């Protein structure tokens, strides 16, 4: 019998749609979703990585793939959920789901590839093995 693969640890945070997030179509602008995806990844990193080593690493986005499914409206509370599915070489593959908190309706989902850089040279650096534990285990 095969042992089921455990689900990766998921980090979540809540945000509320503000007036400055709203566009001329009267819902959250798509650019705001990109910011929420990045901010959620950053919040997870800062919660998971030891504060004493955070300055030793710089993460940059290589690519975003975002699917917009339903609009977020002014005042909606959103649950942003993220997890890292793999870390290989210099690349981290991250997922983000943005749901309406009151009913769990999926509004947006994203897959992003991040590259780890050395802060002094801004050149890619291999992801240390302990880093996977930081972001893939509960904080």
Short mmCIF file of C-alpha atoms in Angstrom, two decimals:
data_model
loop_
_atom_site.label_atom_id
_atom_site.label_comp_id
_atom_site.label_asym_id
_atom_site.label_seq_id
_atom_site.Cartn_x
_atom_site.Cartn_y
_atom_site.Cartn_z
CA UNK A 1 0.00 0.00 0.00
CA UNK A 2 1.34 3.44 -0.96
CA UNK A 3 1.82 6.02 1.74
CA UNK A 4 -0.06 9.21 0.86
CA UNK A 5 2.09 12.24 0.21
CA UNK A 6 1.47 14.82 2.94
CA UNK A 7 0.06 18.17 1.89
CA UNK A 8 2.55 21.04 2.11
CA UNK A 9 2.19 23.46 5.00
CA UNK A 10 -0.11 26.35 4.17
CA UNK A 11 0.34 29.89 5.49
CA UNK A 12 -2.68 32.24 5.57
CA UNK A 13 -3.34 35.90 6.21
CA UNK A 14 -6.43 38.10 6.03
CA UNK A 15 -6.74 41.40 4.19
CA UNK A 16 -9.68 43.72 3.54
CA UNK A 17 -10.34 45.34 0.15
CA UNK A 18 -9.77 49.10 0.54
CA UNK A 19 -11.10 52.03 -1.54
CA UNK A 20 -7.70 52.44 -3.25
CA UNK A 21 -7.95 48.82 -4.48
CA UNK A 22 -11.12 49.53 -6.48
CA UNK A 23 -10.98 50.35 -10.20
CA UNK A 24 -13.43 51.95 -12.65
CA UNK A 25 -15.30 48.61 -12.92
CA UNK A 26 -16.12 48.91 -9.20
CA UNK A 27 -14.09 45.87 -8.10
CA UNK A 28 -10.50 45.20 -7.02
CA UNK A 29 -8.09 45.97 -9.84
CA UNK A 30 -6.14 42.99 -11.21
CA UNK A 31 -2.86 44.73 -10.36
CA UNK A 32 -3.87 44.64 -6.68
CA UNK A 33 -4.09 40.83 -6.86
CA UNK A 34 -0.48 40.71 -8.06
CA UNK A 35 0.50 42.85 -5.07
CA UNK A 36 -1.49 40.63 -2.68
CA UNK A 37 0.24 37.54 -4.12
CA UNK A 38 3.66 39.10 -3.57
CA UNK A 39 2.77 40.47 -0.13
CA UNK A 40 1.46 37.07 0.97
CA UNK A 41 4.69 35.37 -0.13
CA UNK A 42 6.67 38.01 1.76
CA UNK A 43 4.56 37.62 4.91
CA UNK A 44 5.08 33.87 4.81
CA UNK A 45 8.85 34.27 4.37
CA UNK A 46 9.10 36.75 7.27
CA UNK A 47 7.00 34.50 9.52
CA UNK A 48 8.94 31.33 8.64
CA UNK A 49 12.59 32.29 8.23
CA UNK A 50 14.62 33.04 11.35
CA UNK A 51 14.96 36.82 11.70
CA UNK A 52 18.72 36.41 12.19
CA UNK A 53 19.19 35.11 8.62
CA UNK A 54 16.56 37.01 6.61
CA UNK A 55 19.04 39.69 5.51
CA UNK A 56 21.25 36.96 4.01
CA UNK A 57 18.70 36.23 1.30
CA UNK A 58 16.86 38.15 -1.43
CA UNK A 59 13.91 36.65 -3.31
CA UNK A 60 12.84 37.95 -6.73
CA UNK A 61 9.94 36.85 -8.92
CA UNK A 62 10.87 35.10 -12.12
CA UNK A 63 7.30 34.64 -13.33
CA UNK A 64 3.68 34.89 -12.22
CA UNK A 65 0.79 32.85 -13.60
CA UNK A 66 -2.48 34.29 -12.31
CA UNK A 67 -6.05 33.20 -12.93
CA UNK A 68 -8.76 35.68 -12.06
CA UNK A 69 -12.01 33.85 -11.33
CA UNK A 70 -14.37 36.26 -9.51
CA UNK A 71 -14.19 39.91 -8.44
CA UNK A 72 -13.38 41.18 -4.97
CA UNK A 73 -15.49 44.12 -3.86
CA UNK A 74 -14.95 47.03 -1.52
CA UNK A 75 -14.94 45.84 2.09
CA UNK A 76 -14.58 42.14 1.27
CA UNK A 77 -12.33 40.32 3.70
CA UNK A 78 -9.98 38.07 1.76
CA UNK A 79 -8.06 35.03 2.93
CA UNK A 80 -4.72 34.72 1.14
CA UNK A 81 -3.30 31.21 1.42
CA UNK A 82 0.17 30.24 0.21
CA UNK A 83 2.43 27.20 0.14
CA UNK A 84 5.71 26.20 -1.45
CA UNK A 85 5.46 23.03 -3.51
CA UNK A 86 9.13 22.72 -4.43
CA UNK A 87 12.55 24.26 -3.91
CA UNK A 88 15.24 23.11 -6.33
CA UNK A 89 18.53 24.70 -7.26
CA UNK A 90 17.90 28.46 -7.10
CA UNK A 91 14.12 28.28 -7.74
CA UNK A 92 11.13 28.10 -5.42
CA UNK A 93 7.69 27.22 -6.80
CA UNK A 94 4.92 28.89 -4.76
CA UNK A 95 1.13 28.82 -4.95
CA UNK A 96 -1.32 31.44 -3.69
CA UNK A 97 -5.11 31.21 -3.42
CA UNK A 98 -7.18 34.29 -2.66
CA UNK A 99 -10.63 33.45 -1.27
CA UNK A 100 -13.49 35.54 0.05
CA UNK A 101 -13.30 34.81 3.77
CA UNK A 102 -17.03 34.77 4.54
CA UNK A 103 -17.87 31.93 2.15
CA UNK A 104 -14.54 30.53 0.91
CA UNK A 105 -15.29 31.43 -2.72
CA UNK A 106 -12.09 31.23 -4.77
CA UNK A 107 -11.45 34.60 -6.43
CA UNK A 108 -7.92 34.19 -7.73
CA UNK A 109 -5.17 31.61 -7.84
CA UNK A 110 -1.53 32.09 -8.74
CA UNK A 111 1.61 30.09 -9.29
CA UNK A 112 4.89 31.94 -8.99
CA UNK A 113 8.51 31.03 -9.48
CA UNK A 114 10.95 32.83 -7.23
CA UNK A 115 14.73 32.97 -7.55
CA UNK A 116 17.02 33.21 -4.51
CA UNK A 117 19.77 35.84 -4.86
CA UNK A 118 22.88 36.70 -2.89
CA UNK A 119 22.24 40.20 -1.51
CA UNK A 120 25.79 41.47 -2.11
CA UNK A 121 26.10 40.38 -5.77
CA UNK A 122 22.41 39.96 -6.75
CA UNK A 123 23.42 36.70 -8.45
CA UNK A 124 21.39 33.49 -8.05
CA UNK A 125 22.40 31.27 -5.17
CA UNK A 126 21.52 27.65 -4.42
CA UNK A 127 18.69 27.28 -1.90
CA UNK A 128 20.06 25.86 1.37
CA UNK A 129 18.40 22.58 2.47
CA UNK A 130 17.23 24.04 5.79
CA UNK A 131 15.25 26.73 3.96
CA UNK A 132 12.71 24.14 2.75
CA UNK A 133 12.02 23.27 6.39
CA UNK A 134 11.46 26.93 7.24
CA UNK A 135 8.76 27.48 4.60
CA UNK A 136 7.25 24.01 4.36
CA UNK A 137 6.62 23.41 8.08
CA UNK A 138 4.18 25.21 10.40
CA UNK A 139 5.45 28.41 11.96
#
